[in-house]
XYZ file of C-alpha atoms in Angstrom:
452
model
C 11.566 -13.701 23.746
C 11.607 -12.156 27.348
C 9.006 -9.255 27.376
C 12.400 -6.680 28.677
C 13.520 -8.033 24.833
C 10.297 -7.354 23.092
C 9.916 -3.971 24.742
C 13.604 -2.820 23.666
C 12.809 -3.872 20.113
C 9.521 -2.477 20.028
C 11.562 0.919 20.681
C 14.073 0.267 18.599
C 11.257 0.019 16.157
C 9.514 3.213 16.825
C 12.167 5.586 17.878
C 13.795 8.270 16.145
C 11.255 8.738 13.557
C 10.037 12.336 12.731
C 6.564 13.808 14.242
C 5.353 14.253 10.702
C 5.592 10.649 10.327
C 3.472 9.731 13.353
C 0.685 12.148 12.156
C 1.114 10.641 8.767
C 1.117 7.172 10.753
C -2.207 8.294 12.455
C -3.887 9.431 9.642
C -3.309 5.726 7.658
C -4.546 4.154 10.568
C -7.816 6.252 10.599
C -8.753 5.993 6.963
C -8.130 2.152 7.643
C -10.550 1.736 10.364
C -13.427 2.888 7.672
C -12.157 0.905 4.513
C -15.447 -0.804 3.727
C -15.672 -0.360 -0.115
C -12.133 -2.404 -0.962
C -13.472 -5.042 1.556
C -17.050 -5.717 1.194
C -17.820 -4.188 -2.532
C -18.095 -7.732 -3.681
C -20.107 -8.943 -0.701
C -22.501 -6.094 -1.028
C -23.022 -6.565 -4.548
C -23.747 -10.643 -4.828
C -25.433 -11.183 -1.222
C -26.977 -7.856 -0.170
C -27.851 -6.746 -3.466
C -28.722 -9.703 -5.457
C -26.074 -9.518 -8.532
C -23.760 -11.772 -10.312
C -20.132 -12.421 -9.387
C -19.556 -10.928 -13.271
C -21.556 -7.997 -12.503
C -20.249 -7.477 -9.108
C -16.140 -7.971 -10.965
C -16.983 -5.240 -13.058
C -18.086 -3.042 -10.651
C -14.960 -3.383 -8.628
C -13.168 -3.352 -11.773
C -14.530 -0.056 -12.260
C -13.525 1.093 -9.265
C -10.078 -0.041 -9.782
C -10.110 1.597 -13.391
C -11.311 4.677 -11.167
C -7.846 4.007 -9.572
C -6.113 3.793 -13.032
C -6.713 6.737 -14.076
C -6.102 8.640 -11.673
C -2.609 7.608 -10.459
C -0.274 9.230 -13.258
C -2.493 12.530 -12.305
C -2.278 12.072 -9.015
C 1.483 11.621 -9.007
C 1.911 14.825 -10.958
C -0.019 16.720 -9.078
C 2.123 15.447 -6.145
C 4.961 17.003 -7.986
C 3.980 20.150 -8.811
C 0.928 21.435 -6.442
C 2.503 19.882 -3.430
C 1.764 16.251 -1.395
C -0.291 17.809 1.384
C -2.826 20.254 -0.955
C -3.233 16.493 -2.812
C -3.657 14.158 0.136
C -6.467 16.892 1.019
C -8.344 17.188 -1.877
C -8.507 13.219 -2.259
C -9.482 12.309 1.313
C -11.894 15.313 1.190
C -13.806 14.113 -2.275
C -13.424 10.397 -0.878
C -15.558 10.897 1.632
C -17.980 12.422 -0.190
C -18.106 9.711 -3.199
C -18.698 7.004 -0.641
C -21.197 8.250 0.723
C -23.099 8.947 -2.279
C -21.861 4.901 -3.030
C -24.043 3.705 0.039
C -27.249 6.193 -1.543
C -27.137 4.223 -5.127
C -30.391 2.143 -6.103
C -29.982 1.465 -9.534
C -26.959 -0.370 -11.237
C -25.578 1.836 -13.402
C -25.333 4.672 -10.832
C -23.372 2.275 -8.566
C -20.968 1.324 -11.716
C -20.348 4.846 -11.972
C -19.926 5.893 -8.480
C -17.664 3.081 -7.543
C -15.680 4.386 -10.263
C -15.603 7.497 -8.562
C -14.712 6.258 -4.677
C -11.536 4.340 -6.837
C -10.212 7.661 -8.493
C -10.796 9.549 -5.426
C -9.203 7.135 -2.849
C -6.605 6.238 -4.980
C -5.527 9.400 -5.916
C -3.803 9.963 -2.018
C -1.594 6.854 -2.171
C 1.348 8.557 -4.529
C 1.194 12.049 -1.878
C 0.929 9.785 1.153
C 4.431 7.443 0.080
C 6.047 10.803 -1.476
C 5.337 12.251 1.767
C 6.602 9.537 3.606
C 9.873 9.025 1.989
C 10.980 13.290 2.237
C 10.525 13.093 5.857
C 11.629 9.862 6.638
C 16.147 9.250 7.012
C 16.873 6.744 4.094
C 17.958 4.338 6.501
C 14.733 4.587 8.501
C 12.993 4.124 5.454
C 11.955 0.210 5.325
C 11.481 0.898 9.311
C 9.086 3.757 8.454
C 7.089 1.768 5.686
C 6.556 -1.002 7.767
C 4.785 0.789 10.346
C 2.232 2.183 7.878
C 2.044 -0.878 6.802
C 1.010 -2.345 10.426
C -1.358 0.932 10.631
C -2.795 -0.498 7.659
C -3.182 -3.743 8.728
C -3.889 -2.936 12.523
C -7.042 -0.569 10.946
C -8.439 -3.556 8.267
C -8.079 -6.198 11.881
C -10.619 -3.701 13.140
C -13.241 -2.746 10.751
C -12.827 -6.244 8.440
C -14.713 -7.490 12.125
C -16.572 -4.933 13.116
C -17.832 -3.634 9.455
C -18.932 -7.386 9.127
C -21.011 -7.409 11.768
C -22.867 -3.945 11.213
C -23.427 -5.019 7.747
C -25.485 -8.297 8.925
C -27.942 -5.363 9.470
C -26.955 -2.679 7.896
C -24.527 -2.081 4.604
C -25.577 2.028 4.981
C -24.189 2.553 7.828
C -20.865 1.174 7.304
C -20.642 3.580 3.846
C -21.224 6.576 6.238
C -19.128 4.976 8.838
C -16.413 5.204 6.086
C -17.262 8.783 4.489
C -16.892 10.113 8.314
C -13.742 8.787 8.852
C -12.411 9.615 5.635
C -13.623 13.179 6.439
C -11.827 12.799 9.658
C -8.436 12.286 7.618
C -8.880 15.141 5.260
C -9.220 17.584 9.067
C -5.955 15.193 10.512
C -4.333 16.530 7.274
C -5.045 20.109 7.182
C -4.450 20.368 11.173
C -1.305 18.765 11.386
C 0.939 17.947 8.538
C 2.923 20.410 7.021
C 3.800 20.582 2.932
C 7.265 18.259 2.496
C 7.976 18.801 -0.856
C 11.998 19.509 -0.963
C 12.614 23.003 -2.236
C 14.506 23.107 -5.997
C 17.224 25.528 -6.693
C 17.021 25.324 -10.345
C 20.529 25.067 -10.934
C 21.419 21.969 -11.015
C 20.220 18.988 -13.402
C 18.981 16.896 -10.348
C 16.126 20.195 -9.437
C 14.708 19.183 -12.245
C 11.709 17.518 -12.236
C 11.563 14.357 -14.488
C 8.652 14.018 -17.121
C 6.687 11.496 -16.956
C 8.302 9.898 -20.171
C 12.198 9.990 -18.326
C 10.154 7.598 -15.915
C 8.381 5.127 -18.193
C 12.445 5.014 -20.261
C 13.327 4.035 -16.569
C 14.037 0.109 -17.341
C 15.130 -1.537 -14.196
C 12.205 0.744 -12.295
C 9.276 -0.262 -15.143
C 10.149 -3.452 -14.370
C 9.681 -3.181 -10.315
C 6.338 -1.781 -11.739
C 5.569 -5.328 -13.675
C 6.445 -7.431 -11.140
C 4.467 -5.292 -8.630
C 1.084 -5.699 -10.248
C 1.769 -9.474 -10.954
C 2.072 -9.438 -6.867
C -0.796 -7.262 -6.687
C -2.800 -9.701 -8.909
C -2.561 -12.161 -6.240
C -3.326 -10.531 -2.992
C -6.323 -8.450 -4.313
C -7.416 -12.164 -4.590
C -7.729 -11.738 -0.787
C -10.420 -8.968 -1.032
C -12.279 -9.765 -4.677
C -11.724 -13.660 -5.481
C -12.136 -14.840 -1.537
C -15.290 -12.903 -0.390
C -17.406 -14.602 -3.785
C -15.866 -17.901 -3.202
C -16.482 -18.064 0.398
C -19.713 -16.833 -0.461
C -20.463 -19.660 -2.741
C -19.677 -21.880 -0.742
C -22.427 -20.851 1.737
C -20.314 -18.835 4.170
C -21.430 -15.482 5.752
C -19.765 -12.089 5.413
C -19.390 -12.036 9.075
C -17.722 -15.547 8.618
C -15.491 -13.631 5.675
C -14.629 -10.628 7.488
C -13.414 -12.590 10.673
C -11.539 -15.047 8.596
C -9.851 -11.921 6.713
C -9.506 -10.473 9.965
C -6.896 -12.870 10.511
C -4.635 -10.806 7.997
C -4.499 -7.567 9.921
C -4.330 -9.309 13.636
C -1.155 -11.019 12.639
C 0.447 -8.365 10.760
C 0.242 -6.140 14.038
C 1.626 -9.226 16.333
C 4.180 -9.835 14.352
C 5.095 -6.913 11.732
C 7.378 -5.465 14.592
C 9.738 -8.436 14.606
C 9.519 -9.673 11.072
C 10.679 -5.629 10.293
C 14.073 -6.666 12.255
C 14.213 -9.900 10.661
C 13.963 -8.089 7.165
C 16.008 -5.287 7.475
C 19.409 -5.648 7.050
C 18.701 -8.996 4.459
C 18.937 -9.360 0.691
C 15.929 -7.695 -0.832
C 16.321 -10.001 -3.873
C 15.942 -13.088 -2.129
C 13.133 -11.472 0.473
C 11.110 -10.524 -2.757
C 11.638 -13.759 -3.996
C 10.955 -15.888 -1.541
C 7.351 -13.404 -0.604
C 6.376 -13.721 -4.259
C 6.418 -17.305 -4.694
C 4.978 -17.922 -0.673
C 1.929 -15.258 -2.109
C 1.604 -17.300 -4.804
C 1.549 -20.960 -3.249
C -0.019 -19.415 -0.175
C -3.551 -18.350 -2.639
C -3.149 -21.986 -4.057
C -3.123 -23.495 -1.048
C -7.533 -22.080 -0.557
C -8.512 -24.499 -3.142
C -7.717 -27.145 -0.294
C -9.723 -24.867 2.287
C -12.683 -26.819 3.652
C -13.261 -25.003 6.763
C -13.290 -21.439 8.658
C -10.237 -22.861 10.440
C -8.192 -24.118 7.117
C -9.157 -20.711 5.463
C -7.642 -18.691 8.845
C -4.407 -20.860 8.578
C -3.895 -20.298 4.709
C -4.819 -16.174 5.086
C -1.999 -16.539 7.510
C 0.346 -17.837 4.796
C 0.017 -15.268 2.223
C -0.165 -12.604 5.327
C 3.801 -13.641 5.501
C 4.076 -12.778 2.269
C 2.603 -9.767 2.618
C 4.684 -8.436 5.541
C 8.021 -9.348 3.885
C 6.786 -7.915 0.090
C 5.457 -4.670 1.305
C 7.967 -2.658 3.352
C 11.011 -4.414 1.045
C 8.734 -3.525 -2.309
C 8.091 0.022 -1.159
C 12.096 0.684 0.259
C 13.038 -0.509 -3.490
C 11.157 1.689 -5.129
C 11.696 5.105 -3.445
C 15.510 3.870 -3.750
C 15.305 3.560 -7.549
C 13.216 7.323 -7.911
C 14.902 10.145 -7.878
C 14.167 13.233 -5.440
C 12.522 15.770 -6.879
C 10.433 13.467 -9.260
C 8.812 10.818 -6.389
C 5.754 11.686 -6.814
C 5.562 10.655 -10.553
C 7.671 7.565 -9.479
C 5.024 6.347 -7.256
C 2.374 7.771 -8.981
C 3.596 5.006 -11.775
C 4.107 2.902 -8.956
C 0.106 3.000 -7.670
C -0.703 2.129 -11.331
C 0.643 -1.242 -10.590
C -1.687 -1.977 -7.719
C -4.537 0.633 -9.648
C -4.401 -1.770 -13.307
C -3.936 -4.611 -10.635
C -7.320 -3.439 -8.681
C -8.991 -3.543 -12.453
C -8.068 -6.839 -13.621
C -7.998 -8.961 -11.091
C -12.221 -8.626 -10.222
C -12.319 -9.589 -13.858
C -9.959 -12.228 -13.489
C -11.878 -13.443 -10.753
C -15.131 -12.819 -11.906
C -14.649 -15.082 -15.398
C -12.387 -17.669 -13.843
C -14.947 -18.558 -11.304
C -18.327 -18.657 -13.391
C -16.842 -20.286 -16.219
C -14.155 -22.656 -14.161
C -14.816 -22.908 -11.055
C -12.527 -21.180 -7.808
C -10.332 -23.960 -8.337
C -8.560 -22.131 -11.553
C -8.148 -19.338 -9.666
C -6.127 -20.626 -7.219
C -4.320 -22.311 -9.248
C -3.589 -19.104 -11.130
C -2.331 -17.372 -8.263
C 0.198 -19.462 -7.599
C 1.319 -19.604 -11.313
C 1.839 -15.878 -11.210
C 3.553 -16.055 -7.764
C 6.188 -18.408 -9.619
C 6.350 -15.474 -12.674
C 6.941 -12.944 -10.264
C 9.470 -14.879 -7.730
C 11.719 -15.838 -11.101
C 11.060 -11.878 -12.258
C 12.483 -10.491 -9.140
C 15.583 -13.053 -9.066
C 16.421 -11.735 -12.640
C 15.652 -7.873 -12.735
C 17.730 -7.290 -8.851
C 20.562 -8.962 -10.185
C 23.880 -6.495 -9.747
C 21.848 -4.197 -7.607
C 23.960 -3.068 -4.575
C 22.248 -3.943 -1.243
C 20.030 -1.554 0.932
C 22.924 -1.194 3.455
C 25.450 -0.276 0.448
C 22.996 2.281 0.059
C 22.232 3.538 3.283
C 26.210 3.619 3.808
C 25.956 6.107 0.616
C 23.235 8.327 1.413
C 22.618 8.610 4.881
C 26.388 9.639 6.326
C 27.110 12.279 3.972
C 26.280 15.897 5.067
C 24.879 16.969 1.635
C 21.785 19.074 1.235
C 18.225 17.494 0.308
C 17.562 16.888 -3.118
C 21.219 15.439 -3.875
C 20.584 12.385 -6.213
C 22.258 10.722 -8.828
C 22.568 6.821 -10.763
C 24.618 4.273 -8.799
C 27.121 3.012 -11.599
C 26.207 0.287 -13.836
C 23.080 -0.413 -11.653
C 20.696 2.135 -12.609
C 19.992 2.708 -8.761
C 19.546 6.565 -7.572
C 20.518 7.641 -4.346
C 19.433 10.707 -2.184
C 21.273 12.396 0.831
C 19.716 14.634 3.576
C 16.132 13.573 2.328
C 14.594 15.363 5.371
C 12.718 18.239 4.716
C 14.338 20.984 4.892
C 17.723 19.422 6.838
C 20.906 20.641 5.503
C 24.766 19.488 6.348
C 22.913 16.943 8.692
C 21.285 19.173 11.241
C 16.971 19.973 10.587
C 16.252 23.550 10.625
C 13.082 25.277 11.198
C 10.476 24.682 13.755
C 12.386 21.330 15.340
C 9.937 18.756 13.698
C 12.566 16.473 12.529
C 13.446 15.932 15.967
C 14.256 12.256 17.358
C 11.519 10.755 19.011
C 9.004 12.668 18.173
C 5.306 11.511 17.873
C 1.761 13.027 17.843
């Protein structure tokens, strides 16, 4: 590719999105360039600190209990109080839990703490995708989650690296490295980004919002949910089975964060391109085919005898990830309904929350009693489960262009939404805050190009 090519589709990539995006974009990538905890928790816990790999699974199992219980709460509150006053109060008392995290001596005030940091941090993810998909065009919407997603990624590149490093003398300072960043969000949040919550009438059926019950009844959406934590199972593998098994056998967490590293530096090379590979392309078959290359991609480490095998495999499940994510996440805000998204991802973040909770356990057991070996092995029997799930449950659902051709042309006002026939997929016009018969009103944030 000529670099005239790759600078057109870089553009194409980035333009046309709202400024509230970009702010939201900034403020991912910021909170990402501090996430210590979800990296090195495990390292901390068995090197640093001296514990088991059991003891150190159930302390990130905490933390992802932590996470548990506070996404169906967190996606109501999204709802009802609003997505900005909930991003704010969750970045705010995240940075405040992790530091206390880095202050802990004694082991049960670390249990409890880390649970703590994983209700907090968790509890932003429903506001931050509900936020994401009001402001966003529907057919921008893959575009849009796949640049979070290399925000994300571009962040974890940085401070897998750099957070390594500093902690080969000092695990302290990269907790307050992350409470200060966090911190930094929470500001970002209440400087910049407006409340996007679409406005109800009250008249209609579809102003309604859903209980929580109408979403758990939701069949073809509960089972997105399923085959999203089996996924999840797997590449949490990445950040809680890899770190003790590299660590066992005798590598560094400098020589763990720069092999990890590898994840975010090729998501940001190549998460552009893959995007406009992805985007007009079968979901089915591109969850599919991530699943089982997730699952086959984790097996493959059980073969990994060097820092140079364990880059190449990281870079195999990385695929995986960059298909799975932005196609996972444009699936789900198709199949949720307006004016009940944050429940619908709140339910959604349980996935990855329950996922967060079992699979240090999972890890934990399977290596003490059976060696890394089983786990790797398991990963890629659950990446077959979940590749042979998605193939059955997407079945008769219409494609994201079918969609797109639905909801994005019409001139309807926001909060429009209904069931696609016989599929049990909802649709949603004019999703733009505040944009009615096609044109945004109000202070001109909506407008094309903008950025921060």
């Amino acid at each position: 590719m000529s670099i005239a090519s790759l600078r057109r589709a870089t553009k194409e990539s980035v333009s046309g999105l709202p400024r509230e995006f970009w702010w939201l974009w900034v403020n991912t990538l910021i909170n990402r360039l501090g996430a210590f905890v979800a990296t090195f928790l495990a390292f901390y816990l068995t090197l640093e600190r001296g514990y088991s790999a059991s003891y150190a699974g159930l302390v990130v199992a905490l933390h992802g209990l932590g996470g548990v219980v506070s996404s169906l709460g967190a996606g109501v509150m999204t709802d009802r109080l609003g997505r900005r006053p909930t991003l704010l109060l969750a970045q705010a008392a995240t940075a405040v839990s992790v530091a206390l995290l880095g202050l802990m001596e004694r082991p049960a005030g670390i249990a409890a703490v880390a649970f703590l940091v994983g209700m907090t941090s968790n509890a932003s993810r429903p506001a931050v995708q509900a936020m994401m998909a009001d402001i966003v065009r529907p057919e921008d919407r893959v575009r849009a989650f796949s640049l979070n997603y290399w925000a994300i990624n571009l962040g974890i590149a940085i401070s897998s690296t750099t957070a390594g490093l500093v902690a080969e003398y000092s695990y302290l300072a990269c907790f307050m490295g992350e409470a200060v960043l966090t911190l930094a969000c929470a500001v970002l949040v209440a400087w910049k980004l407006p409340e996007s919550r679409p406005e109800r009438g009250g008249n209609r059926p579809d102003d309604r919002q859903p209980g929580m019950g109408s979403v758990l009844r939701d069949g073809r959406y509960m089972g997105v949910v399923g085959l999203s934590f089996l996924v999840s199972l797997i590449f949490m593998q990445g950040w809680v089975g890899l770190p003790v098994a590299m660590g066992r056998d005798g590598w560094s967490s400098a020589d763990y964060g720069l092999v990890v590293a590898a994840n975010g530096i090729m998501i940001v090379a190549l998460q552009i391109p893959v995007t406009r590979f992805i985007r007009h392309r079968d979901p089915q078959r591109l969850l599919v085919v991530s699943a089982l290359l997730a699952g086959y991609g984790f097996g493959a480490t059980a073969f990994a005898g060097s820092l140079g095998v364990h880059a190449v495999v990281v870079c195999v499940w990385t695929i995986a990830e960059m298909v799975n994510s932005p196609t996972q996440m444009g699936l789900v805000v198709r199949l949720s309904p307006v004016h009940g998204r944050g429940r619908y991802q709140g339910v959604y973040t349980l996935s990855w929350s329950i996922a967060a909770l079992v699979a240090p356990l999972m890890a934990g057991v399977i290596i003490d009693r059976l060696g890394t070996g089983w786990l790797w092995g398991s990963c890629a029997a659950l990446g077959t489960v979940a590749g042979a799930g998605y193939w059955l449950l997407m079945r008769g659902l219409p494609g994201a262009d079918a969609e797109t051709h639905e909801t994005g042309g019409t001139n309807e006002p926001e909060g429009t939404s209904g069931h696609d026939a016989g599929t049990g997929a909802r649709t949603d016009a004019g999703s733009r805050t505040g944009e009615q018969n096609g044109t945004p009103v109000g202070d001109g944030a909506g407008a094309p190009g903008g950025g921060p």
